[in-house]
Short mmCIF file of C-alpha atoms and ligand atoms in Angstrom, two decimals:
data_model
loop_
_atom_site.label_atom_id
_atom_site.label_comp_id
_atom_site.label_asym_id
_atom_site.label_seq_id
_atom_site.Cartn_x
_atom_site.Cartn_y
_atom_site.Cartn_z
CA MET A 31 0.00 0.00 0.00
CA ALA A 32 1.27 3.49 -0.83
CA LEU A 33 2.39 5.63 2.10
CA SER A 34 -0.29 8.17 3.04
CA LEU A 35 -0.29 11.09 5.45
CA SER A 36 -3.50 11.16 7.45
CA LEU A 37 -4.72 13.60 10.09
CA THR A 38 -8.14 11.97 10.31
CA GLY A 39 -9.73 12.54 13.73
CA LYS A 40 -7.47 15.51 14.52
CA VAL A 41 -8.76 19.01 15.28
CA VAL A 42 -6.60 21.81 13.91
CA LEU A 43 -6.67 25.54 14.62
CA VAL A 44 -4.98 27.74 12.00
CA SER A 45 -4.67 31.52 12.42
CA GLY A 46 -4.87 33.80 9.37
CA VAL A 47 -6.86 31.61 6.95
CA THR A 48 -8.59 34.18 4.74
CA SER A 49 -5.53 34.67 2.56
CA GLY A 50 -2.21 33.25 1.44
CA ILE A 51 -0.20 30.76 3.46
CA GLY A 52 -2.76 30.24 6.26
CA LYS A 53 -5.45 29.36 3.74
CA GLY A 54 -3.08 26.92 2.01
CA ILE A 55 -2.24 25.29 5.34
CA ALA A 56 -5.91 24.98 6.33
CA LEU A 57 -6.86 23.43 2.98
CA MET A 58 -4.01 20.90 3.07
CA MET A 59 -4.84 19.98 6.68
CA GLY A 60 -8.47 19.48 5.58
CA LYS A 61 -7.40 17.34 2.62
CA ALA A 62 -5.40 15.20 5.06
CA GLY A 63 -8.62 14.51 6.97
CA ALA A 64 -8.43 16.98 9.86
CA MET A 65 -11.32 19.10 11.15
CA VAL A 66 -10.16 22.66 10.59
CA ALA A 67 -11.00 25.81 12.54
CA GLY A 68 -9.61 29.01 11.07
CA CYS A 69 -9.55 32.62 12.12
CA GLY A 70 -8.74 35.92 10.47
CA LEU A 71 -9.47 39.63 10.67
CA ASP A 72 -12.25 39.40 8.06
CA PRO A 73 -15.86 39.24 9.30
CA ALA A 74 -17.52 35.82 9.01
CA GLU A 75 -19.88 37.14 6.32
CA SER A 76 -17.06 38.61 4.19
CA PRO A 77 -16.32 37.12 0.74
CA ALA A 78 -12.85 36.01 1.91
CA ALA A 79 -14.22 34.09 4.92
CA ARG A 80 -17.04 32.54 2.89
CA GLU A 81 -14.62 31.51 0.14
CA PHE A 82 -12.37 29.89 2.75
CA LEU A 83 -15.24 27.69 3.97
CA VAL A 84 -16.43 26.88 0.44
CA GLU A 85 -12.93 25.72 -0.54
CA LEU A 86 -12.55 23.75 2.68
CA HIS A 87 -15.85 21.96 2.13
CA ALA A 88 -14.96 21.32 -1.54
CA ALA A 89 -11.81 19.60 -0.23
CA GLY A 90 -14.11 17.29 1.75
CA ALA A 91 -13.24 18.77 5.13
CA THR A 92 -15.29 19.83 8.14
CA GLY A 93 -14.50 23.42 8.96
CA MET A 94 -15.43 26.54 10.85
CA TYR A 95 -14.39 30.17 10.61
CA ILE A 96 -14.19 32.58 13.53
CA GLN A 97 -13.40 36.27 13.17
CA ALA A 98 -10.66 37.12 15.67
CA ASP A 99 -7.88 39.65 15.98
CA ILE A 100 -5.12 37.59 17.53
CA THR A 101 -3.48 40.64 19.07
CA ASP A 102 -6.58 41.05 21.28
CA ALA A 103 -6.46 38.84 24.40
CA MET A 104 -10.26 38.55 24.73
CA GLN A 105 -10.73 37.63 21.08
CA GLN A 106 -7.95 35.04 21.32
CA ARG A 107 -9.63 33.43 24.35
CA ASN A 108 -13.01 33.47 22.63
CA LEU A 109 -11.44 31.83 19.55
CA VAL A 110 -10.02 28.88 21.49
CA ASN A 111 -13.20 28.54 23.58
CA GLN A 112 -15.35 28.34 20.45
CA VAL A 113 -13.24 25.52 19.01
CA ILE A 114 -13.36 23.56 22.27
CA THR A 115 -17.09 24.16 22.71
CA ALA A 116 -17.81 22.97 19.17
CA TRP A 117 -15.45 19.99 18.86
CA GLY A 118 -14.32 19.26 22.43
CA ARG A 119 -10.62 18.91 21.64
CA LEU A 120 -7.59 20.44 19.98
CA ASP A 121 -4.66 18.44 18.56
CA ILE A 122 -2.75 20.84 16.31
CA LEU A 123 -2.19 24.60 16.38
CA VAL A 124 -0.70 26.37 13.38
CA SER A 125 0.13 29.89 14.53
CA ASN A 126 0.46 31.63 11.19
CA ALA A 127 -1.21 35.07 11.23
CA GLY A 128 1.26 37.88 10.76
CA ALA A 129 2.05 40.84 8.55
CA ASN A 130 5.00 42.73 7.11
CA PHE A 131 6.46 45.67 8.99
CA PHE A 132 9.25 46.80 6.69
CA GLU A 133 11.27 49.84 7.77
CA GLY A 134 14.84 50.92 8.15
CA ALA A 135 16.24 50.42 11.65
CA ALA A 136 16.94 54.15 11.94
CA ASP A 137 13.47 55.21 10.78
CA CYS A 138 11.36 52.60 12.61
CA THR A 139 9.06 54.32 15.10
CA GLU A 140 8.25 53.12 18.62
CA GLU A 141 4.69 52.49 17.41
CA GLN A 142 5.80 50.30 14.48
CA TRP A 143 8.17 48.39 16.77
CA GLN A 144 5.39 47.78 19.30
CA GLN A 145 2.78 46.74 16.70
CA ASN A 146 5.24 44.37 15.08
CA ILE A 147 6.23 42.74 18.37
CA GLU A 148 2.57 42.36 19.37
CA LEU A 149 1.46 40.74 16.10
CA ASN A 150 4.54 38.87 14.91
CA LEU A 151 5.86 37.65 18.27
CA ALA A 152 3.75 38.11 21.41
CA SER A 153 0.45 36.98 19.87
CA HIS A 154 2.07 33.63 18.91
CA TRP A 155 3.23 33.04 22.50
CA ARG A 156 -0.18 33.97 23.93
CA LEU A 157 -2.09 31.74 21.50
CA CYS A 158 0.26 28.83 22.25
CA LYS A 159 -0.30 29.34 26.00
CA LEU A 160 -4.09 29.35 25.60
CA CYS A 161 -4.01 26.15 23.51
CA ARG A 162 -1.47 24.32 25.70
CA PRO A 163 -3.89 22.54 28.10
CA TYR A 164 -5.95 21.12 25.23
CA LEU A 165 -2.89 20.10 23.19
CA ALA A 166 -1.43 18.39 26.26
CA THR A 167 -4.70 16.51 26.85
CA SER A 168 -4.56 15.34 23.24
CA GLY A 169 -1.35 13.51 24.21
CA GLN A 170 0.15 14.04 20.75
CA GLY A 171 -0.25 17.80 20.52
CA VAL A 172 1.63 19.72 17.84
CA ILE A 173 2.33 23.44 17.55
CA ILE A 174 3.67 24.81 14.26
CA ILE A 175 4.80 28.43 14.35
CA ILE A 176 5.19 30.19 11.01
CA SER A 177 8.40 32.19 11.05
CA SER A 178 10.21 33.35 7.88
CA ASN A 179 13.46 33.08 5.96
CA GLN A 180 13.91 36.59 7.40
CA ALA A 181 14.75 34.82 10.69
CA TYR A 182 18.07 33.69 9.23
CA THR A 183 19.10 36.17 6.54
CA THR A 184 17.72 39.60 5.83
CA ILE A 185 17.94 42.57 3.49
CA PRO A 186 18.03 46.30 4.25
CA GLY A 187 14.65 47.79 5.14
CA CYS A 188 13.01 44.63 6.54
CA PHE A 189 13.22 45.82 10.14
CA PRO A 190 11.70 45.13 12.68
CA TYR A 191 9.81 42.24 11.01
CA ASN A 192 13.04 40.21 10.79
CA VAL A 193 13.67 40.74 14.52
CA ALA A 194 10.29 39.25 15.51
CA LYS A 195 10.66 36.35 13.07
CA THR A 196 14.12 35.58 14.50
CA ALA A 197 12.70 35.63 18.02
CA LEU A 198 10.08 33.06 16.98
CA THR A 199 12.86 30.51 16.52
CA GLY A 200 13.67 31.03 20.23
CA LEU A 201 10.00 30.65 21.13
CA VAL A 202 9.96 27.31 19.28
CA ARG A 203 12.98 26.07 21.26
CA ALA A 204 11.63 27.27 24.63
CA LEU A 205 8.18 25.73 24.20
CA ALA A 206 9.60 22.47 22.81
CA ILE A 207 11.83 21.85 25.82
CA GLU A 208 9.23 22.95 28.38
CA TRP A 209 6.10 21.36 26.91
CA GLY A 210 7.41 18.03 25.59
CA PRO A 211 6.81 15.14 25.45
CA PHE A 212 3.05 15.63 25.15
CA ILE A 213 3.39 18.60 22.82
CA ARG A 214 5.89 18.90 19.95
CA VAL A 215 6.74 22.42 18.84
CA VAL A 216 8.25 23.15 15.43
CA GLY A 217 8.78 26.24 13.32
CA LEU A 218 8.46 26.62 9.58
CA ALA A 219 10.37 29.44 7.88
CA PRO A 220 9.01 29.92 4.36
CA GLY A 221 10.89 31.91 1.75
CA PHE A 222 9.12 33.90 -0.98
CA ILE A 223 5.63 32.41 -1.17
CA ASP A 224 3.24 33.79 -3.78
CA THR A 225 0.55 35.38 -1.57
CA PRO A 226 -1.30 38.71 -1.37
CA GLY A 227 0.97 39.55 1.60
CA ASN A 228 4.05 39.00 -0.57
CA GLN A 229 2.60 40.97 -3.47
CA GLN A 230 2.64 44.00 -1.15
CA TRP A 231 6.41 43.62 -1.02
CA PHE A 232 6.80 43.61 -4.82
CA ALA A 233 4.35 46.52 -5.06
CA SER A 234 6.75 48.64 -3.00
CA PHE A 235 9.21 48.70 -5.96
CA PRO A 236 8.96 51.18 -8.85
CA ASP A 237 8.61 48.24 -11.28
CA PRO A 238 6.93 45.36 -9.36
CA ALA A 239 6.98 42.95 -12.33
CA ALA A 240 10.71 43.48 -12.89
CA GLU A 241 11.46 42.96 -9.19
CA ARG A 242 9.39 39.80 -9.19
CA ALA A 243 11.28 38.45 -12.23
CA ARG A 244 14.63 39.37 -10.61
CA THR A 245 13.60 37.61 -7.37
CA ILE A 246 12.59 34.46 -9.24
CA GLN A 247 16.02 34.36 -10.92
CA LEU A 248 17.66 34.39 -7.46
CA HIS A 249 15.94 31.09 -6.61
CA PRO A 250 17.72 27.88 -7.66
CA VAL A 251 14.24 26.42 -8.39
CA LYS A 252 13.43 29.50 -10.58
CA ARG A 253 10.00 30.16 -9.13
CA LEU A 254 8.26 31.36 -5.96
CA GLY A 255 6.67 28.93 -3.51
CA THR A 256 2.94 28.26 -3.17
CA PRO A 257 0.67 28.26 -0.10
CA ASP A 258 -0.23 24.61 -0.81
CA GLU A 259 3.44 23.57 -0.66
CA THR A 260 3.78 25.31 2.70
CA GLY A 261 0.61 23.56 3.85
CA ALA A 262 1.99 20.18 2.78
CA TRP A 263 5.06 20.76 4.97
CA CYS A 264 2.75 21.48 7.91
CA VAL A 265 0.78 18.28 7.27
CA PHE A 266 4.03 16.30 7.29
CA LEU A 267 5.36 17.98 10.46
CA ALA A 268 2.04 17.38 12.26
CA SER A 269 1.76 13.77 11.11
CA GLU A 270 3.15 10.61 12.68
CA TYR A 271 5.94 10.72 10.08
CA GLY A 272 7.12 14.06 11.46
CA SER A 273 7.02 12.85 15.05
CA PHE A 274 10.76 13.13 15.77
CA ALA A 275 10.74 16.83 14.83
CA SER A 276 10.65 19.28 17.74
CA GLY A 277 12.45 22.46 18.79
CA THR A 278 13.70 23.32 15.30
CA THR A 279 12.56 25.79 12.65
CA TYR A 280 12.77 24.44 9.10
CA VAL A 281 13.64 26.76 6.21
CA VAL A 282 11.70 26.03 3.01
CA ASP A 283 12.74 28.65 0.48
CA GLY A 284 13.44 27.03 -2.88
CA GLY A 285 17.16 27.36 -2.24
CA ARG A 286 17.08 31.18 -2.05
CA SER A 287 19.21 31.35 1.13
CA ALA A 288 21.90 29.10 -0.39
CA LEU A 289 22.96 31.99 -2.61
CA LEU A 290 25.54 34.17 -0.90
CA GLN A 291 25.55 37.04 -3.39
CA ASP A 292 22.74 38.37 -5.51
CA GLN A 293 24.51 37.71 -8.82
CA VAL A 294 23.33 34.76 -10.90
N1 LIG B 11 4.30 35.27 1.81
C1 LIG B 11 5.56 35.07 2.10
O1 LIG B 11 6.43 35.10 1.23
C2 LIG B 11 5.98 34.76 3.52
C3 LIG B 11 7.30 34.36 3.74
C4 LIG B 11 7.70 34.06 5.04
C5 LIG B 11 6.80 34.12 6.07
N2 LIG B 11 5.53 34.53 5.84
C6 LIG B 11 4.61 34.55 6.99
O2 LIG B 11 3.48 33.77 6.72
C7 LIG B 11 2.34 34.30 7.39
C8 LIG B 11 1.22 34.55 6.38
O3 LIG B 11 1.71 35.43 5.37
P1 LIG B 11 0.89 35.65 4.01
O4 LIG B 11 1.88 36.13 3.00
O5 LIG B 11 0.05 34.48 3.71
O6 LIG B 11 -0.03 36.91 4.44
P2 LIG B 11 -1.44 37.42 3.88
O7 LIG B 11 -1.43 38.90 4.12
O8 LIG B 11 -1.67 36.94 2.50
O9 LIG B 11 -2.50 36.74 4.88
C9 LIG B 11 -2.48 37.07 6.24
C10 LIG B 11 -3.61 36.39 6.99
O10 LIG B 11 -3.42 36.68 8.39
C11 LIG B 11 -4.58 37.32 8.89
N3 LIG B 11 -4.20 38.29 9.92
C12 LIG B 11 -3.37 39.35 9.81
N4 LIG B 11 -3.32 40.03 10.98
C13 LIG B 11 -4.15 39.36 11.84
C14 LIG B 11 -4.57 39.57 13.17
N5 LIG B 11 -4.14 40.61 13.90
N6 LIG B 11 -5.44 38.69 13.71
C15 LIG B 11 -5.91 37.63 13.00
N7 LIG B 11 -5.57 37.39 11.74
C16 LIG B 11 -4.71 38.26 11.16
C17 LIG B 11 -5.27 37.97 7.72
O11 LIG B 11 -6.64 38.16 8.01
C18 LIG B 11 -4.99 36.93 6.62
O12 LIG B 11 -5.94 35.89 6.74
C19 LIG B 11 2.83 35.55 8.12
O13 LIG B 11 3.16 35.23 9.45
C20 LIG B 11 4.07 35.93 7.33
O14 LIG B 11 4.98 36.68 8.11
C21 LIG B 11 5.10 34.85 4.60
#
C-alpha cells in the first residue's frame, strides 16, 4: 500500500486563513482529513471568509471560521473557547497570522516596533499558552509556528519584522523543551511564497513585475513557492511521520538562502 499522510480525527486551529499561506495550510490539513477551525481579521460574512469555507468543504473537510484579531487577548480566548465548545478537543495549532512591517532600523518608530512585536511575536506566545492545556490533553499535541526566511538572513529595510521572526525561533525552542513530550513544537520558515501579503512587497518597488522576475532568478528552483506547498510541509510535520521533529525551525525557500551574493 502506498504511504499516506492522514490527520483523520485531529482538530486543527490555524490563524490567518482568509488569505495566502494560512489558507493553504488549512486546505491541506483538511485534505489530510483533519477538522479545521480558522480565524482571520475578516468578518464571518465577508467574501474572503465565505470563500475559505467553500474551498474547505470542496476539499471534503469539516470546517469553521471565527473572526478574531489575535493581538486582542479577549478575542484570542473566545477563539479557542469556540473551538473547544464545538469539537471538544484540539490536537494541532498552526500559529500563522502575521504581517510585514518593513522599515529601516533608523526610521522605525516606537509604534511600528510595538505593533510588530505584538502581532509577529507576542500573539504567537499567547495563542500557544491558551491552547497548551488542550494540546497536552490530546497527548500528541503539535504546535507549528510560522516564522520566515527573514529569521536567518535579511535585506536592508526589513526591520523590525526580521527581529520578531528571528525571536520566533527562540520561542519554538523554549516551548519544545518545556512542553514536551506531550506537545511537539516546530517552526516553519518559508521563503518567498506567492501570496497577497508577498505581493505588497513587490508593489513597494517602482517596477513590481521586474522585481518579481529578478527575485525568481535568485531562486535555484526558478519560481516562488505556493501556499499549498507550505501547507503540505505542515501536514508532514504534524503527522506521525514528522514525530521526531521538535524544537527546530525548518527553512523552506526554494534554495534562495543558499545563494551568498545576488549575482546569478
Ligand atoms: N508570503 C511570504 O512570502 C511569507 C514568507 C515568510 C513568512 N511569511 C509569513 O506567513 C504568514 C502569512 O503570510 P501571508 O503572506 O500568507 O499573508 P497574507 O497577508 O496573505 O495573509 C495574512 C492572513 O493573516 C490574517 N491576519 C493578519 N493580521 C491578523 C490579526 N491581527 N489577527 C488575525 N488574523 C490576522 C489575515 O486576516 C490573513 O488571513 C505571516 O506570518 C508571514 O509573516 C510569509
